[in-house]
Phi, psi and omega in degrees: 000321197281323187313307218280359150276018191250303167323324181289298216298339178266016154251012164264123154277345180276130175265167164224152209230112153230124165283134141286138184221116201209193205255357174243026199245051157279349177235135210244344160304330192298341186212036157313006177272324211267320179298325176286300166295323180276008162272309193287305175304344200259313160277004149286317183285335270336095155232145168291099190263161187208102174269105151290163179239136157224147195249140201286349134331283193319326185297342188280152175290157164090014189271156206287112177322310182304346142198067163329289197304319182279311195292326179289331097038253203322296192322297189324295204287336174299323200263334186249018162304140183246016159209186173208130148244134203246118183276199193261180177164202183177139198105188199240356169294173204347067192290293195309345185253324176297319187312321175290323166308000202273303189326294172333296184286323173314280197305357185217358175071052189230135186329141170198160189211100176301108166236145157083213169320334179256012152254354140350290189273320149320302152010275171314295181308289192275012152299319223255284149027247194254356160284296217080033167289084187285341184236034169297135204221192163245171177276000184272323173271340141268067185292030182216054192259141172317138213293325204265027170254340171291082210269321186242119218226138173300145194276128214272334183269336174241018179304115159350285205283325183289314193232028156089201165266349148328068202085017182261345165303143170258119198222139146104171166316152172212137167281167182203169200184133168319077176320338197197152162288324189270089171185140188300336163297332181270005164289265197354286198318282173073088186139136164330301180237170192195144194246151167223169161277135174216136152242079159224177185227359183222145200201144178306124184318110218278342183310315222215024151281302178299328159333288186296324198281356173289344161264009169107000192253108196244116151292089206272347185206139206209172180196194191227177183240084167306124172297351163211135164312331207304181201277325180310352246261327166292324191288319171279006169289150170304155151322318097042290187283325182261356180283277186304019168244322161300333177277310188311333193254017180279115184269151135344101196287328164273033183271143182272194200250175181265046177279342189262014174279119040257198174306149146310148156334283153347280192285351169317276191344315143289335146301298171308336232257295180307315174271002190264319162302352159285319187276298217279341186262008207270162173199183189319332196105346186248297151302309146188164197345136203250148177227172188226135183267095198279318189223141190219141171230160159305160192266000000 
């Protein structure tokens, strides 16, 4: 079996090219999950797939002349990619060079795919962008940033300072649910609710989600902070909670099927409507039910 996948996989002649573009990849393990999907997806299209790794220091501006030649490098494979994904990590090195590869692939149209920190970081970039937000960060690199600057914000039912880094991960399956039909993750998908696995703590400010999507980073998929991973994981919602999972899976009764993608005019409006009403009945986790704007595409 592994011979006739192997035989299949040396007969794809179209390559495809992905920068990686992240803070570990001196080590290639290091993003071993991601490297495996992106193995498993190129032999679904059947392409001869090529992961570069770039390490996303070189992309920040202000580097040392002595390595001109690697950032310009770095630059090259990113710019002649024919997608870019920017993975997860922590901490703040070198945040500042994925926010550019995030800049790039908007602004040049080139496929791209954020997960964990690197939807994050998109996140920022079109806070900073096209809000004009200048100094939009997340609080995991800045505790001291000015509220309406707080684009990634600590998840409030799991914050650090009250309870320590003890049990403050959102771990485990988590259901997500669509806002619309019209968008390219519920094509992908193909289907309405979807379970993914999380390991963070830190999640985009639900404050300054309509915003951004009003700015074109449209939030398509959202969830709750379910209290167990487990296949039990609906049973454990608040009533509350389960109120904003209901509305969120209400669709439009006139959204057409996707063949009408991208959005029509009518359902933007309506999708801005939906999401603005979602953030606004959303809360601490405490007062009341806190929700998570989980998947986002450009418009």
């Amino acid at each position: 079996m592994d011979q006739q996948l192997f035989a299949t996989c040396d007969s794809f002649s179209e390559e495809v090219v992905i920068a990686l573009v992240g803070k570990y990849v001196k080590i290639n393990d290091a993003y071993a999950s991601v490297n495996k999907a992106l193995s498993h997806a190129a032999i679904h299209s059947k392409r001869a797939l090529k992961i570069k790794f770039v390490d996303s220091e070189l992309l920040e501006d202000g580097k040392p002349p002595e390595l001109k030649e690697k950032c310009d490098a770095a630059w090259e494979t990113v710019k002649s990619a024919h997608g870019i994904i920017v993975p997860g990590g922590f901490d703040k090195r070198g945040v500042e060079g994925m926010i550019k590869a995030c800049q790039y692939a908007r602004e040049n149209n080139v496929p791209f795919l954020g997960v964990c920190l690197g939807m994050q970081c998109a996140a920022i970039e079109v806070a900073r962008n096209l809000l004009g937000i200048k100094n939009a960060n997340s609080t995991e690199f800045n505790k001291k940033l000015h509220e309406d600057e707080q684009v990634v914000i600590d998840m409030p039912e799991h914050n650090v300072e009250h309870r320590g880094l003890g049990g403050t991960m959102r771990l485990g399956r988590r259901t997500s649910v669509f806002l619309t039909d019209h968008c390219k993750l519920r094509k992908l998908y193909g289907r309405d609710e979807i379970e993914e696995r999380h390991r963070h703590r830190y999640e985009v400010n639900p404050r300054l989600v309509p915003d951004l999507s009003r700015k074109g980073l449209l939030f398509v998929g959202m969830g709750v902070d379910e209290t167990t991973g487990t296949i039990f994981s609906k049973q454990c919602r608040t009533q509350s909670s389960a109120a904003l999972m209901k509305m969120a899976e209400d669709h439009a009764a006139n959204e057409i099927l996707f063949s009408s993608y991208p959005l029509p005019p009518n359902c933007f409006k309506d999708l801005l409507s939906k999401i603005t009403d979602l953030c606004h009945r959303g809360g601490d986790g405490v007062t009341r039910p806190a929700l998570r704007m989980e998947m986002c595409e450009m418009k």
